[in-house]
Tab-separated table of N, CA, C and O in Angstrom:
chain	number	residue	atom	x	y	z
A	1	UNK	N	0.868	-1.183	0.000
A	1	UNK	CA	0.000	0.000	0.000
A	1	UNK	C	0.896	1.220	0.000
A	1	UNK	O	1.724	1.405	0.877
A	2	UNK	N	0.745	2.028	-0.999
A	2	UNK	CA	1.592	3.211	-1.111
A	2	UNK	C	1.024	4.353	-0.267
A	2	UNK	O	-0.167	4.424	-0.016
A	3	UNK	N	1.893	5.226	0.132
A	3	UNK	CA	1.497	6.390	0.908
A	3	UNK	C	0.710	7.344	0.012
A	3	UNK	O	1.110	7.623	-1.110
A	4	UNK	N	-0.418	7.819	0.490
A	4	UNK	CA	-1.235	8.740	-0.301
A	4	UNK	C	-0.788	10.178	-0.078
A	4	UNK	O	-0.468	10.567	1.042
A	5	UNK	N	-0.797	10.946	-1.130
A	5	UNK	CA	-0.475	12.360	-1.042
A	5	UNK	C	-1.528	13.042	-0.166
A	5	UNK	O	-2.723	12.864	-0.392
A	6	UNK	N	-1.115	13.828	0.836
A	6	UNK	CA	-2.108	14.491	1.685
A	6	UNK	C	-2.975	15.499	0.911
A	6	UNK	O	-4.103	15.761	1.280
A	7	UNK	N	-2.435	16.033	-0.179
A	7	UNK	CA	-3.240	16.945	-1.005
A	7	UNK	C	-4.078	16.100	-1.953
A	7	UNK	O	-3.561	15.274	-2.692
A	8	UNK	N	-5.373	16.326	-1.926
A	8	UNK	CA	-6.291	15.530	-2.723
A	8	UNK	C	-6.559	16.258	-4.041
A	8	UNK	O	-7.069	17.372	-4.053
A	9	UNK	N	-6.187	15.614	-5.130
A	9	UNK	CA	-6.319	16.182	-6.464
A	9	UNK	C	-7.796	16.311	-6.841
A	9	UNK	O	-8.615	15.473	-6.467
A	10	UNK	N	-8.114	17.321	-7.641
A	10	UNK	CA	-9.510	17.566	-8.022
A	10	UNK	C	-10.119	16.420	-8.826
A	10	UNK	O	-11.336	16.270	-8.877
A	11	UNK	N	-9.295	15.574	-9.452
A	11	UNK	CA	-9.815	14.453	-10.238
A	11	UNK	C	-9.959	13.159	-9.441
A	11	UNK	O	-10.411	12.157	-9.971
A	12	UNK	N	-9.568	13.183	-8.166
A	12	UNK	CA	-9.734	11.991	-7.329
A	12	UNK	C	-11.203	11.879	-6.918
A	12	UNK	O	-11.877	12.886	-6.705
A	13	UNK	N	-11.681	10.647	-6.822
A	13	UNK	CA	-13.056	10.425	-6.396
A	13	UNK	C	-13.112	10.098	-4.915
A	13	UNK	O	-12.236	9.412	-4.375
A	14	UNK	N	-14.148	10.587	-4.266
A	14	UNK	CA	-14.405	10.349	-2.852
A	14	UNK	C	-15.673	9.508	-2.757
A	14	UNK	O	-16.663	9.795	-3.434
A	15	UNK	N	-15.629	8.473	-1.932
A	15	UNK	CA	-16.742	7.532	-1.804
A	15	UNK	C	-17.381	7.663	-0.434
A	15	UNK	O	-16.688	7.839	0.564
A	16	UNK	N	-18.709	7.560	-0.407
A	16	UNK	CA	-19.442	7.655	0.855
A	16	UNK	C	-20.514	6.573	0.897
A	16	UNK	O	-21.213	6.338	-0.099
A	17	UNK	N	-20.639	5.954	2.062
A	17	UNK	CA	-21.657	4.927	2.272
A	17	UNK	C	-22.951	5.590	2.732
A	17	UNK	O	-22.932	6.538	3.513
A	18	UNK	N	-24.062	5.082	2.220
A	18	UNK	CA	-25.380	5.485	2.710
A	18	UNK	C	-25.903	4.297	3.496
A	18	UNK	O	-26.056	3.200	2.960
A	19	UNK	N	-26.169	4.527	4.774
A	19	UNK	CA	-26.588	3.444	5.653
A	19	UNK	C	-28.102	3.401	5.786
A	19	UNK	O	-28.753	4.440	5.862
A	20	UNK	N	-28.640	2.211	5.838
A	20	UNK	CA	-30.087	2.033	6.015
A	20	UNK	C	-30.556	2.608	7.345
A	20	UNK	O	-31.695	3.038	7.457
A	21	UNK	N	-29.672	2.626	8.336
A	21	UNK	CA	-30.051	3.096	9.672
A	21	UNK	C	-30.218	4.616	9.747
A	21	UNK	O	-30.653	5.139	10.758
A	22	UNK	N	-29.878	5.317	8.662
A	22	UNK	CA	-30.042	6.773	8.624
A	22	UNK	C	-30.928	7.094	7.410
A	22	UNK	O	-30.444	7.516	6.363
A	23	UNK	N	-32.244	6.894	7.542
A	23	UNK	CA	-33.135	6.966	6.386
A	23	UNK	C	-33.209	8.333	5.703
A	23	UNK	O	-33.475	8.407	4.511
A	24	UNK	N	-32.962	9.424	6.408
A	24	UNK	CA	-33.095	10.744	5.774
A	24	UNK	C	-31.970	11.046	4.790
A	24	UNK	O	-32.002	12.063	4.105
A	25	UNK	N	-30.991	10.155	4.666
A	25	UNK	CA	-29.905	10.365	3.703
A	25	UNK	C	-30.317	9.966	2.285
A	25	UNK	O	-29.565	10.165	1.349
A	26	UNK	N	-31.507	9.402	2.137
A	26	UNK	CA	-31.976	8.951	0.823
A	26	UNK	C	-33.320	9.591	0.534
A	26	UNK	O	-34.241	9.505	1.334
A	27	UNK	N	-33.434	10.238	-0.618
A	27	UNK	CA	-34.686	10.849	-1.055
A	27	UNK	C	-35.476	9.783	-1.811
A	27	UNK	O	-35.145	9.433	-2.947
A	28	UNK	N	-36.519	9.269	-1.165
A	28	UNK	CA	-37.293	8.167	-1.735
A	28	UNK	C	-37.971	8.588	-3.040
A	28	UNK	O	-37.979	7.843	-4.012
A	29	UNK	N	-38.526	9.806	-3.069
A	29	UNK	CA	-39.229	10.271	-4.276
A	29	UNK	C	-38.301	10.373	-5.479
A	29	UNK	O	-38.668	10.012	-6.588
A	30	UNK	N	-37.096	10.885	-5.272
A	30	UNK	CA	-36.152	11.060	-6.380
A	30	UNK	C	-35.284	9.824	-6.604
A	30	UNK	O	-34.546	9.748	-7.574
A	31	UNK	N	-35.347	8.876	-5.631
A	31	UNK	CA	-34.505	7.678	-5.660
A	31	UNK	C	-33.029	8.046	-5.823
A	31	UNK	O	-32.309	7.499	-6.649
A	32	UNK	N	-32.612	9.019	-4.989
A	32	UNK	CA	-31.240	9.548	-4.996
A	32	UNK	C	-30.852	9.917	-3.580
A	32	UNK	O	-31.707	10.097	-2.721
A	33	UNK	N	-29.558	10.103	-3.367
A	33	UNK	CA	-29.124	10.613	-2.065
A	33	UNK	C	-29.717	11.996	-1.805
A	33	UNK	O	-29.861	12.794	-2.739
A	34	UNK	N	-30.050	12.264	-0.564
A	34	UNK	CA	-30.544	13.597	-0.186
A	34	UNK	C	-29.365	14.433	0.308
A	34	UNK	O	-28.273	13.912	0.565
A	35	UNK	N	-29.592	15.712	0.487
A	35	UNK	CA	-28.522	16.586	0.978
A	35	UNK	C	-28.098	16.203	2.398
A	35	UNK	O	-26.972	16.502	2.810
A	36	UNK	N	-28.965	15.507	3.144
A	36	UNK	CA	-28.606	15.078	4.504
A	36	UNK	C	-27.378	14.162	4.505
A	36	UNK	O	-26.663	14.086	5.507
A	37	UNK	N	-27.120	13.495	3.393
A	37	UNK	CA	-25.937	12.630	3.303
A	37	UNK	C	-24.650	13.428	3.511
A	37	UNK	O	-23.657	12.903	3.983
A	38	UNK	N	-24.692	14.695	3.167
A	38	UNK	CA	-23.499	15.536	3.259
A	38	UNK	C	-23.583	16.545	4.398
A	38	UNK	O	-22.894	17.560	4.392
A	39	UNK	N	-24.419	16.252	5.396
A	39	UNK	CA	-24.499	17.102	6.580
A	39	UNK	C	-24.005	16.305	7.787
A	39	UNK	O	-24.567	15.283	8.131
A	40	UNK	N	-22.926	16.763	8.375
A	40	UNK	CA	-22.393	16.126	9.584
A	40	UNK	C	-21.590	17.172	10.337
A	40	UNK	O	-20.675	17.774	9.777
A	41	UNK	N	-21.935	17.375	11.584
A	41	UNK	CA	-21.274	18.419	12.382
A	41	UNK	C	-19.800	18.109	12.636
A	41	UNK	O	-19.031	18.991	13.001
A	42	UNK	N	-19.389	16.841	12.414
A	42	UNK	CA	-17.987	16.461	12.628
A	42	UNK	C	-17.206	16.358	11.319
A	42	UNK	O	-16.060	15.936	11.312
A	43	UNK	N	-17.857	16.714	10.219
A	43	UNK	CA	-17.230	16.566	8.906
A	43	UNK	C	-17.796	15.341	8.214
A	43	UNK	O	-18.191	14.375	8.863
A	44	UNK	N	-17.853	15.395	6.895
A	44	UNK	CA	-18.424	14.305	6.105
A	44	UNK	C	-17.331	13.272	5.846
A	44	UNK	O	-16.348	13.535	5.161
A	45	UNK	N	-17.511	12.093	6.412
A	45	UNK	CA	-16.536	11.013	6.305
A	45	UNK	C	-16.627	10.346	4.935
A	45	UNK	O	-17.707	9.939	4.510
A	46	UNK	N	-15.492	10.272	4.251
A	46	UNK	CA	-15.424	9.662	2.921
A	46	UNK	C	-14.160	8.818	2.818
A	46	UNK	O	-13.262	8.926	3.647
A	47	UNK	N	-14.122	7.991	1.784
A	47	UNK	CA	-12.905	7.250	1.443
A	47	UNK	C	-12.384	7.788	0.124
A	47	UNK	O	-13.150	7.936	-0.835
A	48	UNK	N	-11.097	8.048	0.060
A	48	UNK	CA	-10.458	8.435	-1.197
A	48	UNK	C	-10.344	7.204	-2.080
A	48	UNK	O	-10.223	6.078	-1.587
A	49	UNK	N	-10.328	7.426	-3.389
A	49	UNK	CA	-10.158	6.249	-4.252
A	49	UNK	C	-8.746	5.686	-4.124
A	49	UNK	O	-8.541	4.487	-4.232
A	50	UNK	N	-7.756	6.533	-3.883
A	50	UNK	CA	-6.393	6.052	-3.651
A	50	UNK	C	-5.861	5.157	-4.755
A	50	UNK	O	-5.164	4.184	-4.478
A	51	UNK	N	-6.221	5.446	-5.996
A	51	UNK	CA	-5.802	4.653	-7.159
A	51	UNK	C	-6.315	3.217	-7.135
A	51	UNK	O	-5.746	2.343	-7.760
A	52	UNK	N	-7.395	2.981	-6.380
A	52	UNK	CA	-8.037	1.657	-6.385
A	52	UNK	C	-9.168	1.678	-7.414
A	52	UNK	O	-9.722	2.727	-7.720
A	53	UNK	N	-9.552	0.510	-7.892
A	53	UNK	CA	-10.696	0.461	-8.796
A	53	UNK	C	-11.991	0.401	-7.981
A	53	UNK	O	-11.966	0.147	-6.778
A	54	UNK	N	-13.107	0.646	-8.663
A	54	UNK	CA	-14.404	0.700	-7.971
A	54	UNK	C	-14.701	-0.583	-7.209
A	54	UNK	O	-15.221	-0.547	-6.101
A	55	UNK	N	-14.382	-1.732	-7.807
A	55	UNK	CA	-14.685	-3.015	-7.154
A	55	UNK	C	-13.946	-3.134	-5.819
A	55	UNK	O	-14.524	-3.571	-4.827
A	56	UNK	N	-12.677	-2.745	-5.783
A	56	UNK	CA	-11.911	-2.793	-4.523
A	56	UNK	C	-12.542	-1.889	-3.466
A	56	UNK	O	-12.623	-2.253	-2.292
A	57	UNK	N	-12.973	-0.712	-3.891
A	57	UNK	CA	-13.548	0.252	-2.955
A	57	UNK	C	-14.880	-0.258	-2.421
A	57	UNK	O	-15.128	-0.236	-1.212
A	58	UNK	N	-15.733	-0.755	-3.319
A	58	UNK	CA	-17.026	-1.302	-2.907
A	58	UNK	C	-16.817	-2.461	-1.940
A	58	UNK	O	-17.481	-2.557	-0.906
A	59	UNK	N	-15.892	-3.344	-2.247
A	59	UNK	CA	-15.595	-4.485	-1.373
A	59	UNK	C	-15.166	-4.014	0.013
A	59	UNK	O	-15.599	-4.568	1.023
A	60	UNK	N	-14.352	-2.958	0.066
A	60	UNK	CA	-13.899	-2.469	1.377
A	60	UNK	C	-15.071	-1.923	2.196
A	60	UNK	O	-15.128	-2.113	3.411
A	61	UNK	N	-16.035	-1.262	1.547
A	61	UNK	CA	-17.235	-0.775	2.257
A	61	UNK	C	-18.076	-1.948	2.750
A	61	UNK	O	-18.557	-1.951	3.885
A	62	UNK	N	-18.261	-2.962	1.897
A	62	UNK	CA	-19.055	-4.131	2.284
A	62	UNK	C	-18.413	-4.858	3.459
A	62	UNK	O	-19.099	-5.318	4.373
A	63	UNK	N	-17.071	-4.958	3.458
A	63	UNK	CA	-16.374	-5.627	4.560
A	63	UNK	C	-16.524	-4.842	5.862
A	63	UNK	O	-16.648	-5.423	6.932
A	64	UNK	N	-16.514	-3.520	5.779
A	64	UNK	CA	-16.623	-2.697	6.992
A	64	UNK	C	-18.030	-2.600	7.542
A	64	UNK	O	-18.238	-2.641	8.744
A	65	UNK	N	-19.011	-2.420	6.651
A	65	UNK	CA	-20.372	-2.137	7.117
A	65	UNK	C	-21.326	-3.310	6.978
A	65	UNK	O	-22.324	-3.380	7.689
A	66	UNK	N	-21.070	-4.211	6.036
A	66	UNK	CA	-21.956	-5.351	5.810
A	66	UNK	C	-23.119	-4.984	4.905
A	66	UNK	O	-23.637	-3.868	4.961
A	67	UNK	N	-23.523	-5.921	4.090
A	67	UNK	CA	-24.587	-5.690	3.116
A	67	UNK	C	-25.901	-5.306	3.791
A	67	UNK	O	-26.661	-4.505	3.263
A	68	UNK	N	-26.174	-5.849	4.962
A	68	UNK	CA	-27.449	-5.556	5.626
A	68	UNK	C	-27.522	-4.111	6.109
A	68	UNK	O	-28.611	-3.586	6.312
A	69	UNK	N	-26.404	-3.449	6.283
A	69	UNK	CA	-26.382	-2.066	6.781
A	69	UNK	C	-26.378	-1.036	5.651
A	69	UNK	O	-26.771	0.113	5.846
A	70	UNK	N	-25.943	-1.431	4.460
A	70	UNK	CA	-25.774	-0.463	3.370
A	70	UNK	C	-27.016	-0.310	2.506
A	70	UNK	O	-27.622	-1.296	2.093
A	71	UNK	N	-27.358	0.929	2.232
A	71	UNK	CA	-28.418	1.272	1.280
A	71	UNK	C	-27.790	1.492	-0.103
A	71	UNK	O	-28.322	1.066	-1.115
A	72	UNK	N	-26.645	2.202	-0.113
A	72	UNK	CA	-25.964	2.512	-1.369
A	72	UNK	C	-24.559	3.015	-1.078
A	72	UNK	O	-24.209	3.321	0.064
A	73	UNK	N	-23.767	3.093	-2.136
A	73	UNK	CA	-22.448	3.718	-2.090
A	73	UNK	C	-22.432	4.736	-3.220
A	73	UNK	O	-22.852	4.423	-4.342
A	74	UNK	N	-21.989	5.945	-2.902
A	74	UNK	CA	-21.919	6.998	-3.918
A	74	UNK	C	-20.488	7.512	-4.010
A	74	UNK	O	-19.677	7.296	-3.104
A	75	UNK	N	-20.208	8.199	-5.106
A	75	UNK	CA	-18.922	8.885	-5.194
A	75	UNK	C	-19.122	10.281	-5.748
A	75	UNK	O	-20.153	10.581	-6.358
A	76	UNK	N	-18.168	11.117	-5.465
A	76	UNK	CA	-18.163	12.477	-5.999
A	76	UNK	C	-16.722	12.860	-6.297
A	76	UNK	O	-15.804	12.469	-5.554
A	77	UNK	N	-16.537	13.577	-7.378
A	77	UNK	CA	-15.197	14.036	-7.740
A	77	UNK	C	-14.793	15.153	-6.783
A	77	UNK	O	-15.583	16.040	-6.463
A	78	UNK	N	-13.571	15.104	-6.313
A	78	UNK	CA	-13.077	16.114	-5.371
A	78	UNK	C	-13.242	17.523	-5.937
A	78	UNK	O	-13.522	18.473	-5.199
A	79	UNK	N	-13.113	17.660	-7.251
A	79	UNK	CA	-13.275	18.966	-7.887
A	79	UNK	C	-14.632	19.597	-7.623
A	79	UNK	O	-14.744	20.818	-7.512
A	80	UNK	N	-15.682	18.779	-7.498
A	80	UNK	CA	-17.005	19.313	-7.165
A	80	UNK	C	-16.985	19.940	-5.768
A	80	UNK	O	-17.632	20.959	-5.539
A	81	UNK	N	-16.272	19.317	-4.854
A	81	UNK	CA	-16.158	19.866	-3.496
A	81	UNK	C	-15.417	21.199	-3.534
A	81	UNK	O	-15.858	22.185	-2.932
A	82	UNK	N	-14.299	21.219	-4.239
A	82	UNK	CA	-13.504	22.448	-4.334
A	82	UNK	C	-14.290	23.569	-5.012
A	82	UNK	O	-14.159	24.740	-4.649
A	83	UNK	N	-15.132	23.193	-5.972
A	83	UNK	CA	-15.940	24.179	-6.692
A	83	UNK	C	-16.859	24.955	-5.749
A	83	UNK	O	-17.191	26.110	-5.991
A	84	UNK	N	-17.287	24.318	-4.665
A	84	UNK	CA	-18.164	24.949	-3.679
A	84	UNK	C	-17.403	25.358	-2.411
A	84	UNK	O	-17.990	25.473	-1.330
A	85	UNK	N	-16.095	25.571	-2.547
A	85	UNK	CA	-15.244	26.050	-1.446
A	85	UNK	C	-15.194	25.117	-0.241
A	85	UNK	O	-14.984	25.561	0.885
A	86	UNK	N	-15.399	23.828	-0.480
A	86	UNK	CA	-15.219	22.852	0.600
A	86	UNK	C	-13.731	22.537	0.701
A	86	UNK	O	-12.998	22.652	-0.282
A	87	UNK	N	-13.296	22.132	1.873
A	87	UNK	CA	-11.933	21.628	2.007
A	87	UNK	C	-12.027	20.126	2.246
A	87	UNK	O	-12.983	19.645	2.848
A	88	UNK	N	-11.045	19.397	1.733
A	88	UNK	CA	-10.999	17.949	1.926
A	88	UNK	C	-9.726	17.648	2.689
A	88	UNK	O	-8.627	17.951	2.233
A	89	UNK	N	-9.903	17.080	3.868
A	89	UNK	CA	-8.769	16.799	4.741
A	89	UNK	C	-8.476	15.313	4.740
A	89	UNK	O	-9.370	14.501	4.998
A	90	UNK	N	-7.241	14.961	4.440
A	90	UNK	CA	-6.828	13.559	4.482
A	90	UNK	C	-6.634	13.195	5.944
A	90	UNK	O	-5.798	13.769	6.634
A	91	UNK	N	-7.455	12.261	6.444
A	91	UNK	CA	-7.440	11.856	7.846
A	91	UNK	C	-7.400	10.339	7.953
A	91	UNK	O	-8.390	9.706	8.337
A	92	UNK	N	-6.252	9.732	7.585
A	92	UNK	CA	-6.191	8.263	7.625
A	92	UNK	C	-6.432	7.735	9.043
A	92	UNK	O	-6.029	8.369	10.027
A	93	UNK	N	-7.104	6.595	9.122
A	93	UNK	CA	-7.359	5.924	10.399
A	93	UNK	C	-6.501	4.664	10.459
A	93	UNK	O	-6.071	4.153	9.428
A	94	UNK	N	-6.293	4.147	11.656
A	94	UNK	CA	-5.500	2.918	11.802
A	94	UNK	C	-6.069	1.787	10.945
A	94	UNK	O	-5.325	1.025	10.345
A	95	UNK	N	-7.406	1.682	10.895
A	95	UNK	CA	-8.021	0.595	10.138
A	95	UNK	C	-8.512	1.024	8.758
A	95	UNK	O	-9.149	0.251	8.059
A	96	UNK	N	-8.231	2.272	8.368
A	96	UNK	CA	-8.654	2.751	7.046
A	96	UNK	C	-7.720	3.858	6.547
A	96	UNK	O	-7.948	5.036	6.795
A	97	UNK	N	-6.689	3.475	5.812
A	97	UNK	CA	-5.714	4.460	5.324
A	97	UNK	C	-6.268	5.389	4.240
A	97	UNK	O	-5.602	6.342	3.853
A	98	UNK	N	-7.499	5.141	3.768
A	98	UNK	CA	-8.087	5.955	2.704
A	98	UNK	C	-9.068	7.009	3.230
A	98	UNK	O	-9.639	7.769	2.464
A	99	UNK	N	-9.256	7.059	4.548
A	99	UNK	CA	-10.256	7.952	5.138
A	99	UNK	C	-9.901	9.429	4.960
A	99	UNK	O	-8.747	9.830	5.096
A	100	UNK	N	-10.916	10.215	4.638
A	100	UNK	CA	-10.777	11.673	4.535
A	100	UNK	C	-12.086	12.289	5.004
A	100	UNK	O	-13.079	11.586	5.232
A	101	UNK	N	-12.085	13.609	5.183
A	101	UNK	CA	-13.297	14.322	5.592
A	101	UNK	C	-13.492	15.543	4.717
A	101	UNK	O	-12.535	16.250	4.408
A	102	UNK	N	-14.747	15.782	4.350
A	102	UNK	CA	-15.106	17.005	3.630
A	102	UNK	C	-15.598	18.002	4.665
A	102	UNK	O	-16.516	17.695	5.437
A	103	UNK	N	-14.964	19.172	4.695
A	103	UNK	CA	-15.364	20.244	5.610
A	103	UNK	C	-15.843	21.440	4.795
A	103	UNK	O	-15.556	21.564	3.606
A	104	UNK	N	-16.523	22.337	5.464
A	104	UNK	CA	-17.078	23.532	4.836
A	104	UNK	C	-15.996	24.393	4.201
A	104	UNK	O	-16.183	24.982	3.151
A	105	UNK	N	-14.846	24.477	4.830
A	105	UNK	CA	-13.847	25.461	4.406
A	105	UNK	C	-14.102	26.697	5.246
A	105	UNK	O	-14.925	26.677	6.163
A	106	UNK	N	-13.448	27.770	4.982
A	106	UNK	CA	-13.670	29.003	5.747
A	106	UNK	C	-13.592	28.776	7.257
A	106	UNK	O	-14.263	29.448	8.032
A	107	UNK	N	-12.803	27.785	7.681
A	107	UNK	CA	-12.618	27.519	9.109
A	107	UNK	C	-13.768	26.797	9.773
A	107	UNK	O	-13.751	26.584	10.970
A	108	UNK	N	-14.793	26.411	9.017
A	108	UNK	CA	-15.942	25.714	9.595
A	108	UNK	C	-15.920	24.257	9.157
A	108	UNK	O	-15.340	23.917	8.139
A	109	UNK	N	-16.588	23.424	9.944
A	109	UNK	CA	-16.601	21.992	9.659
A	109	UNK	C	-17.844	21.595	8.868
A	109	UNK	O	-17.755	21.059	7.772
A	110	UNK	N	-19.033	21.868	9.413
A	110	UNK	CA	-20.276	21.405	8.793
A	110	UNK	C	-20.562	22.171	7.506
A	110	UNK	O	-20.446	23.398	7.459
A	111	UNK	N	-20.942	21.430	6.478
A	111	UNK	CA	-21.267	22.041	5.195
A	111	UNK	C	-22.539	22.875	5.306
A	111	UNK	O	-23.417	22.574	6.111
A	112	UNK	N	-22.622	23.909	4.492
A	112	UNK	CA	-23.853	24.691	4.425
A	112	UNK	C	-24.916	23.873	3.696
A	112	UNK	O	-24.605	22.889	3.017
A	113	UNK	N	-26.168	24.306	3.806
A	113	UNK	CA	-27.247	23.615	3.080
A	113	UNK	C	-26.970	23.632	1.586
A	113	UNK	O	-27.192	22.645	0.892
A	114	UNK	N	-26.488	24.763	1.080
A	114	UNK	CA	-26.193	24.881	-0.350
A	114	UNK	C	-25.086	23.943	-0.797
A	114	UNK	O	-25.184	23.323	-1.859
A	115	UNK	N	-24.028	23.844	0.013
A	115	UNK	CA	-22.937	22.922	-0.326
A	115	UNK	C	-23.445	21.486	-0.326
A	115	UNK	O	-23.157	20.710	-1.243
A	116	UNK	N	-24.205	21.116	0.707
A	116	UNK	CA	-24.723	19.745	0.820
A	116	UNK	C	-25.656	19.416	-0.339
A	116	UNK	O	-25.597	18.322	-0.912
A	117	UNK	N	-26.512	20.360	-0.721
A	117	UNK	CA	-27.431	20.141	-1.853
A	117	UNK	C	-26.652	19.935	-3.153
A	117	UNK	O	-26.960	19.048	-3.945
A	118	UNK	N	-25.621	20.767	-3.358
A	118	UNK	CA	-24.808	20.664	-4.572
A	118	UNK	C	-24.115	19.307	-4.647
A	118	UNK	O	-24.108	18.657	-5.697
A	119	UNK	N	-23.526	18.857	-3.539
A	119	UNK	CA	-22.826	17.569	-3.550
A	119	UNK	C	-23.814	16.418	-3.767
A	119	UNK	O	-23.523	15.482	-4.513
A	120	UNK	N	-24.992	16.497	-3.144
A	120	UNK	CA	-25.992	15.440	-3.328
A	120	UNK	C	-26.442	15.382	-4.788
A	120	UNK	O	-26.618	14.298	-5.352
A	121	UNK	N	-26.609	16.542	-5.401
A	121	UNK	CA	-27.054	16.604	-6.794
A	121	UNK	C	-25.983	16.071	-7.747
A	121	UNK	O	-26.287	15.490	-8.780
A	122	UNK	N	-24.709	16.265	-7.391
A	122	UNK	CA	-23.609	15.915	-8.290
A	122	UNK	C	-22.924	14.588	-7.976
A	122	UNK	O	-22.015	14.191	-8.700
A	123	UNK	N	-23.355	13.902	-6.924
A	123	UNK	CA	-22.732	12.605	-6.644
A	123	UNK	C	-23.341	11.541	-7.550
A	123	UNK	O	-24.434	11.696	-8.088
A	124	UNK	N	-22.605	10.467	-7.729
A	124	UNK	CA	-23.018	9.361	-8.592
A	124	UNK	C	-23.247	8.128	-7.744
A	124	UNK	O	-22.421	7.800	-6.878
A	125	UNK	N	-24.343	7.436	-7.995
A	125	UNK	CA	-24.612	6.189	-7.284
A	125	UNK	C	-23.743	5.099	-7.923
A	125	UNK	O	-23.847	4.822	-9.115
A	126	UNK	N	-22.886	4.509	-7.111
A	126	UNK	CA	-21.977	3.463	-7.581
A	126	UNK	C	-22.639	2.088	-7.439
A	126	UNK	O	-22.570	1.258	-8.328
A	127	UNK	N	-23.258	1.870	-6.288
A	127	UNK	CA	-23.976	0.616	-6.010
A	127	UNK	C	-25.207	0.979	-5.201
A	127	UNK	O	-25.159	1.870	-4.361
A	128	UNK	N	-26.293	0.272	-5.456
A	128	UNK	CA	-27.510	0.463	-4.672
A	128	UNK	C	-28.008	-0.928	-4.281
A	128	UNK	O	-28.092	-1.816	-5.126
A	129	UNK	N	-28.326	-1.117	-2.991
A	129	UNK	CA	-28.630	-2.461	-2.493
A	129	UNK	C	-30.075	-2.671	-2.134
A	129	UNK	O	-30.514	-3.785	-1.973
A	130	UNK	N	-30.836	-1.624	-1.964
A	130	UNK	CA	-32.193	-1.764	-1.475
A	130	UNK	C	-33.119	-1.009	-2.403
A	130	UNK	O	-33.307	0.182	-2.272
A	131	UNK	N	-33.683	-1.677	-3.362
A	131	UNK	CA	-34.498	-0.986	-4.362
A	131	UNK	C	-35.916	-0.783	-3.891
A	131	UNK	O	-36.432	-1.482	-3.080
């Protein structure tokens, strides 16, 4: 496993799990992630792609959370975050060297409603488990 550059390039993809236990993260009418997926007072937890392919990334989410807990996995290009003045902080964990957090930028952690809406609108559903 190679060391990841702490600076996250705008073309890198960030992956986020949508958990069944947090139902407001999914807009049932639109059958898409809601802006609540990108609202977290501690920062939005994501995994960097880290030059892995989608299958490796999906497998790592399934191993961590289990199929029964996951509603979907989405990704967003880091450039979309930067476009809305978000900052992306590389925060590797002992059990997850790909972990990062999306913060508001401007010295704040939680994303604004506008930032969260933009990211929800621009993220791509990679896998969906509960139709």
